[in-house]
Amino acid sequence: MAVSIELTLGDITRFGADAIVNAANSSLLGGGGVDGAIHRAGGPDILAECRALRQTTLPDGLPAGQAVATTAGALPADWVIHTVGPVYSTMEDRSATLASCYRSSLAVADELGARTVAFPAVSAGVYGWPMADAARIAVGTVRTADTRVDTVTFVLFGRDAYRAFEDALSGA
Ligand code: AR6
Protein backbone atom coordinates (compact mmCIF):
# COMPACT_ATOMS: atom_id res chain seq x y z
CA MET A 1 0.00 0.00 0.00
CA ALA A 2 1.29 3.42 -0.94
CA VAL A 3 1.69 5.98 1.83
CA SER A 4 -1.11 8.51 2.04
CA ILE A 5 0.33 12.04 1.97
CA GLU A 6 -1.41 14.97 3.65
CA LEU A 7 -0.52 18.63 4.05
CA THR A 8 -1.35 20.96 6.89
CA LEU A 9 -0.37 24.46 7.83
CA GLY A 10 0.89 24.97 11.35
CA ASP A 11 3.27 24.17 14.17
CA ILE A 12 4.50 20.58 14.19
CA THR A 13 4.88 20.61 17.99
CA ARG A 14 1.07 20.73 18.26
CA PHE A 15 0.45 17.98 15.75
CA GLY A 16 -0.76 14.58 17.00
CA ALA A 17 1.01 11.69 15.25
CA ASP A 18 2.74 8.50 16.34
CA ALA A 19 6.03 10.17 15.46
CA ILE A 20 7.06 13.68 14.52
CA VAL A 21 10.31 14.37 12.72
CA ASN A 22 12.80 16.97 13.87
CA ALA A 23 15.08 18.85 11.45
CA ALA A 24 18.03 18.61 13.82
CA ASN A 25 21.77 19.20 13.44
CA SER A 26 24.49 16.57 13.86
CA SER A 27 25.11 17.47 17.51
CA LEU A 28 21.53 16.47 18.43
CA LEU A 29 21.83 19.01 21.23
CA GLY A 30 19.28 21.51 19.96
CA GLY A 31 19.23 24.64 17.87
CA GLY A 32 16.80 27.10 16.32
CA GLY A 33 13.88 26.62 13.94
CA VAL A 34 11.76 23.52 14.34
CA ASP A 35 14.50 21.92 16.48
CA GLY A 36 14.29 24.70 19.06
CA ALA A 37 10.49 24.56 19.02
CA ILE A 38 10.45 20.78 19.58
CA HIS A 39 12.84 20.94 22.54
CA ARG A 40 10.97 23.90 24.07
CA ALA A 41 7.54 22.30 23.76
CA GLY A 42 8.63 18.72 24.48
CA GLY A 43 10.61 19.51 27.62
CA PRO A 44 13.96 18.25 28.95
CA ASP A 45 13.38 14.50 28.46
CA ILE A 46 14.11 14.79 24.74
CA LEU A 47 17.47 16.49 25.29
CA ALA A 48 18.35 13.98 28.01
CA GLU A 49 17.87 11.11 25.54
CA CYS A 50 19.83 12.97 22.87
CA ARG A 51 22.72 13.43 25.29
CA ALA A 52 22.57 9.73 26.18
CA LEU A 53 22.79 8.84 22.47
CA ARG A 54 25.87 11.07 22.13
CA GLN A 55 27.46 9.27 25.09
CA THR A 56 26.75 5.81 23.68
CA THR A 57 25.95 4.97 20.06
CA LEU A 58 26.57 8.39 18.45
CA PRO A 59 29.75 9.85 20.01
CA ASP A 60 30.45 11.89 16.85
CA GLY A 61 26.85 12.93 16.37
CA LEU A 62 24.30 11.97 13.74
CA PRO A 63 25.51 12.28 10.12
CA ALA A 64 23.39 14.16 7.57
CA GLY A 65 20.84 11.91 5.89
CA GLN A 66 20.42 9.60 8.90
CA ALA A 67 17.71 9.41 11.59
CA VAL A 68 17.35 8.33 15.21
CA ALA A 69 14.38 8.25 17.62
CA THR A 70 13.86 9.53 21.15
CA THR A 71 10.90 10.04 23.41
CA ALA A 72 8.57 12.90 22.46
CA GLY A 73 8.45 14.11 26.06
CA ALA A 74 5.39 16.32 26.56
CA LEU A 75 4.52 16.53 22.85
CA PRO A 76 1.31 14.91 21.54
CA ALA A 77 3.33 12.16 19.83
CA ASP A 78 4.96 8.95 21.01
CA TRP A 79 8.36 9.59 19.47
CA VAL A 80 10.51 12.29 17.94
CA ILE A 81 12.58 11.05 15.02
CA HIS A 82 15.59 13.32 14.64
CA THR A 83 17.08 13.63 11.19
CA VAL A 84 19.86 15.88 9.94
CA GLY A 85 19.30 17.58 6.63
CA PRO A 86 22.16 18.67 4.39
CA VAL A 87 23.07 22.36 4.24
CA TYR A 88 22.07 23.61 0.78
CA SER A 89 24.97 24.08 -1.62
CA THR A 90 25.10 25.57 -5.11
CA MET A 91 28.49 23.86 -5.65
CA GLU A 92 27.39 20.31 -4.93
CA ASP A 93 24.15 18.38 -5.43
CA ARG A 94 23.14 17.10 -1.99
CA SER A 95 19.65 15.99 -3.04
CA ALA A 96 20.41 12.32 -2.32
CA THR A 97 21.24 13.22 1.28
CA LEU A 98 17.99 15.15 1.65
CA ALA A 99 16.01 12.23 0.18
CA SER A 100 17.84 9.94 2.60
CA CYS A 101 16.49 11.99 5.55
CA TYR A 102 12.94 11.05 4.56
CA ARG A 103 13.75 7.41 3.79
CA SER A 104 15.78 6.93 6.99
CA SER A 105 13.09 8.58 9.11
CA LEU A 106 10.45 6.25 7.66
CA ALA A 107 12.74 3.25 8.28
CA VAL A 108 13.05 4.31 11.94
CA ALA A 109 9.26 4.76 12.07
CA ASP A 110 8.88 1.19 10.79
CA GLU A 111 11.21 -0.10 13.52
CA LEU A 112 9.10 1.72 16.12
CA GLY A 113 5.81 0.52 14.63
CA ALA A 114 4.69 4.11 13.99
CA ARG A 115 1.87 4.32 11.45
CA THR A 116 1.41 8.10 11.33
CA VAL A 117 4.40 10.39 10.88
CA ALA A 118 4.63 14.17 10.58
CA PHE A 119 7.54 15.90 8.82
CA PRO A 120 8.61 19.54 8.59
CA ALA A 121 10.30 20.78 5.40
CA VAL A 122 13.75 19.44 6.29
CA SER A 123 16.68 21.72 5.25
CA ALA A 124 14.31 24.43 3.94
CA GLY A 125 14.93 26.87 6.83
CA VAL A 126 18.30 27.65 8.41
CA TYR A 127 19.98 25.17 6.01
CA GLY A 128 18.84 27.25 3.04
CA TRP A 129 17.30 24.72 0.66
CA PRO A 130 14.97 26.44 -1.85
CA MET A 131 11.43 25.52 -0.81
CA ALA A 132 10.09 24.35 -4.18
CA ASP A 133 12.97 21.93 -4.63
CA ALA A 134 12.86 20.78 -0.99
CA ALA A 135 9.14 20.06 -1.43
CA ARG A 136 9.70 18.14 -4.66
CA ILE A 137 12.36 15.93 -3.03
CA ALA A 138 10.26 15.42 0.12
CA VAL A 139 7.08 14.43 -1.71
CA GLY A 140 8.87 12.34 -4.34
CA THR A 141 10.81 10.39 -1.72
CA VAL A 142 7.88 9.71 0.58
CA ARG A 143 5.67 8.73 -2.34
CA THR A 144 8.08 6.03 -3.47
CA ALA A 145 9.24 4.87 -0.03
CA ASP A 146 8.97 1.23 0.94
CA THR A 147 7.39 1.59 4.40
CA ARG A 148 4.59 0.32 6.62
CA VAL A 149 3.72 3.92 7.62
CA ASP A 150 0.10 4.63 6.58
CA THR A 151 0.02 8.42 6.61
CA VAL A 152 2.68 11.07 6.29
CA THR A 153 1.62 14.62 7.06
CA PHE A 154 3.85 17.50 6.06
CA VAL A 155 3.27 20.19 8.68
CA LEU A 156 4.21 23.42 6.98
CA PHE A 157 5.09 26.69 8.58
CA GLY A 158 3.73 29.41 6.33
CA ARG A 159 1.68 29.68 3.18
CA ASP A 160 4.65 29.69 0.81
CA ALA A 161 5.80 26.33 2.15
CA TYR A 162 2.24 24.99 1.95
CA ARG A 163 1.89 26.10 -1.68
CA ALA A 164 5.24 24.59 -2.62
CA PHE A 165 4.15 21.23 -1.21
CA GLU A 166 0.74 21.50 -2.92
CA ASP A 167 2.53 22.05 -6.23
CA ALA A 168 4.88 19.14 -5.57
CA LEU A 169 1.93 16.86 -4.76
CA SER A 170 0.08 17.82 -7.92
CA GLY A 171 3.25 17.44 -9.97
CA ALA A 172 3.27 21.11 -11.00
N1 AR6 B 1 6.60 23.58 12.89
C1 AR6 B 1 6.73 23.27 11.58
N2 AR6 B 1 7.68 23.80 10.78
C2 AR6 B 1 8.53 24.68 11.35
C3 AR6 B 1 8.47 25.05 12.72
C4 AR6 B 1 7.45 24.46 13.50
N3 AR6 B 1 7.31 24.73 14.80
N4 AR6 B 1 9.46 25.95 12.97
C5 AR6 B 1 10.12 26.15 11.80
N5 AR6 B 1 9.55 25.39 10.83
P1 AR6 B 1 14.64 24.72 10.13
P2 AR6 B 1 16.71 23.20 8.67
C6 AR6 B 1 9.91 25.27 9.40
O1 AR6 B 1 15.48 25.94 10.10
O2 AR6 B 1 16.65 24.14 7.52
C7 AR6 B 1 18.21 24.35 13.55
O3 AR6 B 1 18.93 25.33 14.22
C8 AR6 B 1 10.78 26.34 8.81
O4 AR6 B 1 10.00 27.48 8.46
O5 AR6 B 1 13.94 24.38 11.38
O6 AR6 B 1 16.76 21.73 8.42
C9 AR6 B 1 18.81 22.96 13.71
O7 AR6 B 1 19.36 22.78 14.99
C10 AR6 B 1 11.32 25.63 7.57
O8 AR6 B 1 10.36 25.65 6.52
O9 AR6 B 1 15.51 23.39 9.73
C11 AR6 B 1 19.84 22.93 12.64
O10 AR6 B 1 21.03 23.55 13.06
C12 AR6 B 1 11.46 24.18 8.04
O11 AR6 B 1 10.68 24.09 9.25
C13 AR6 B 1 19.23 23.73 11.53
O12 AR6 B 1 18.30 24.62 12.15
C14 AR6 B 1 12.88 23.76 8.37
O13 AR6 B 1 13.58 24.86 8.95
C15 AR6 B 1 18.45 22.86 10.58
O14 AR6 B 1 17.98 23.64 9.50
Coordinates of N, CA and C in Angstrom, one line a residue, residues 31-103:
G31 N 18.9 23.5 18.8 CA 19.2 24.6 17.9 C 18.0 25.5 17.7
G32 N 17.9 26.2 16.6 CA 16.8 27.1 16.3 C 15.7 26.4 15.5
G33 N 14.9 27.2 14.8 CA 13.9 26.6 13.9 C 13.0 25.6 14.6
V34 N 12.7 24.6 13.8 CA 11.8 23.5 14.3 C 12.4 22.7 15.5
D35 N 13.7 22.6 15.4 CA 14.5 21.9 16.5 C 14.3 22.6 17.8
G36 N 14.5 23.9 17.8 CA 14.3 24.7 19.1 C 12.9 24.6 19.6
A37 N 11.9 24.6 18.6 CA 10.5 24.6 19.0 C 10.2 23.2 19.6
I38 N 10.7 22.1 19.1 CA 10.4 20.8 19.6 C 11.0 20.6 21.0
H39 N 12.3 21.1 21.2 CA 12.8 20.9 22.5 C 12.1 21.8 23.6
R40 N 11.7 23.0 23.1 CA 11.0 23.9 24.1 C 9.6 23.3 24.5
A41 N 8.9 22.8 23.5 CA 7.5 22.3 23.8 C 7.6 20.9 24.4
G42 N 8.6 20.1 24.0 CA 8.6 18.7 24.5 C 9.3 18.6 25.9
G43 N 10.0 19.6 26.3 CA 10.6 19.5 27.6 C 11.9 18.8 27.6
P44 N 12.6 18.7 28.8 CA 14.0 18.2 28.9 C 14.2 16.8 28.7
D45 N 13.2 15.9 28.7 CA 13.4 14.5 28.5 C 14.0 14.2 27.1
I46 N 13.6 15.0 26.1 CA 14.1 14.8 24.7 C 15.6 15.0 24.7
L47 N 16.0 16.2 25.3 CA 17.5 16.5 25.3 C 18.2 15.5 26.1
A48 N 17.7 15.0 27.2 CA 18.3 14.0 28.0 C 18.6 12.7 27.2
E49 N 17.6 12.3 26.4 CA 17.9 11.1 25.5 C 18.9 11.4 24.4
C50 N 18.8 12.6 23.9 CA 19.8 13.0 22.9 C 21.2 12.9 23.4
R51 N 21.4 13.5 24.6 CA 22.7 13.4 25.3 C 23.2 12.0 25.5
A52 N 22.2 11.1 25.9 CA 22.6 9.7 26.2 C 23.0 9.1 24.9
L53 N 22.4 9.4 23.8 CA 22.8 8.8 22.5 C 24.2 9.3 22.1
R54 N 24.5 10.6 22.4 CA 25.9 11.1 22.1 C 26.9 10.4 23.0
Q55 N 26.5 9.9 24.2 CA 27.5 9.3 25.1 C 27.6 7.8 24.8
T56 N 26.7 7.3 23.9 CA 26.7 5.8 23.7 C 27.0 5.5 22.2
T57 N 25.9 5.4 21.4 CA 25.9 5.0 20.1 C 26.4 6.0 19.1
L58 N 26.3 7.3 19.4 CA 26.6 8.4 18.5 C 27.6 9.4 19.0
P59 N 28.8 8.9 19.4 CA 29.8 9.9 20.0 C 30.1 11.0 19.1
D60 N 30.1 10.8 17.8 CA 30.5 11.9 16.9 C 29.2 12.6 16.3
G61 N 28.1 12.3 16.8 CA 26.8 12.9 16.4 C 26.2 12.1 15.3
L62 N 25.1 12.7 14.8 CA 24.3 12.0 13.7 C 24.7 12.6 12.4
P63 N 25.2 11.7 11.4 CA 25.5 12.3 10.1 C 24.3 12.8 9.3
A64 N 24.5 13.7 8.4 CA 23.4 14.2 7.6 C 22.8 13.0 6.8
G65 N 21.5 13.0 6.6 CA 20.8 11.9 5.9 C 20.4 10.7 6.7
Q66 N 20.8 10.7 8.0 CA 20.4 9.6 8.9 C 19.4 10.1 9.9
A67 N 18.8 9.1 10.7 CA 17.7 9.4 11.6 C 17.8 8.5 12.8
V68 N 17.3 9.1 13.9 CA 17.3 8.3 15.2 C 16.1 8.8 16.0
A69 N 15.6 7.9 16.8 CA 14.4 8.3 17.6 C 14.7 8.5 19.1
T70 N 13.9 9.4 19.7 CA 13.9 9.5 21.1 C 12.4 9.6 21.6
T71 N 12.2 9.7 22.9 CA 10.9 10.0 23.4 C 10.4 11.4 22.8
A72 N 9.1 11.6 22.9 CA 8.6 12.9 22.5 C 8.3 13.8 23.7
G73 N 8.7 13.3 24.9 CA 8.4 14.1 26.1 C 7.0 14.5 26.2
A74 N 6.7 15.8 26.3 CA 5.4 16.3 26.6 C 4.6 16.6 25.3
L75 N 5.2 16.3 24.1 CA 4.5 16.5 22.8 C 3.4 15.5 22.6
P76 N 2.4 15.9 21.8 CA 1.3 14.9 21.5 C 1.7 13.9 20.5
A77 N 2.8 13.2 20.7 CA 3.3 12.2 19.8 C 4.0 11.1 20.7
D78 N 4.3 9.9 20.2 CA 5.0 8.9 21.0 C 6.5 9.1 20.9
W79 N 6.9 9.5 19.7 CA 8.4 9.6 19.5 C 8.7 10.8 18.7
V80 N 9.9 11.3 18.9 CA 10.5 12.3 17.9 C 11.6 11.5 17.2
I81 N 11.5 11.6 15.9 CA 12.6 11.0 15.0 C 13.4 12.2 14.5
H82 N 14.7 12.2 15.0 CA 15.6 13.3 14.6 C 16.3 12.9 13.4
T83 N 16.3 13.8 12.4 CA 17.1 13.6 11.2 C 17.9 14.9 10.9
V84 N 19.0 14.7 10.2 CA 19.9 15.9 9.9 C 19.9 16.1 8.4
G85 N 19.3 17.2 8.0 CA 19.3 17.6 6.6 C 20.7 18.1 6.2
P86 N 20.9 18.0 4.9 CA 22.2 18.7 4.4 C 22.0 20.2 4.3
V87 N 23.1 20.9 4.5 CA 23.1 22.4 4.2 C 23.0 22.5 2.7
Y88 N 22.2 23.4 2.2 CA 22.1 23.6 0.8 C 23.4 24.1 0.2
S89 N 23.7 23.6 -1.0 CA 25.0 24.1 -1.6 C 24.7 24.3 -3.1
T90 N 25.2 25.4 -3.7 CA 25.1 25.6 -5.1 C 26.3 24.9 -5.8
M91 N 27.3 24.5 -5.1 CA 28.5 23.9 -5.7 C 28.4 22.4 -5.8
E92 N 27.5 21.8 -5.0 CA 27.4 20.3 -4.9 C 25.9 19.9 -4.8
D93 N 25.5 18.8 -5.5 CA 24.1 18.4 -5.4 C 24.0 17.4 -4.2
R94 N 23.3 17.9 -3.2 CA 23.1 17.1 -2.0 C 21.7 16.5 -1.9
S95 N 21.0 16.5 -3.0 CA 19.7 16.0 -3.0 C 19.5 14.6 -2.5
A96 N 20.5 13.7 -2.8 CA 20.4 12.3 -2.3 C 20.4 12.3 -0.8
T97 N 21.2 13.2 -0.2 CA 21.2 13.2 1.3 C 19.9 13.7 1.8
L98 N 19.3 14.7 1.2 CA 18.0 15.2 1.7 C 16.9 14.0 1.5
A99 N 17.0 13.3 0.4 CA 16.0 12.2 0.2 C 16.2 11.2 1.3
S100 N 17.5 10.9 1.6 CA 17.8 9.9 2.6 C 17.3 10.3 4.0
C101 N 17.1 11.6 4.3 CA 16.5 12.0 5.6 C 15.1 11.4 5.7
Y102 N 14.3 11.5 4.6 CA 12.9 11.1 4.6 C 12.9 9.5 4.6
R103 N 13.7 8.9 3.8 CA 13.8 7.4 3.8 C 14.2 6.9 5.1

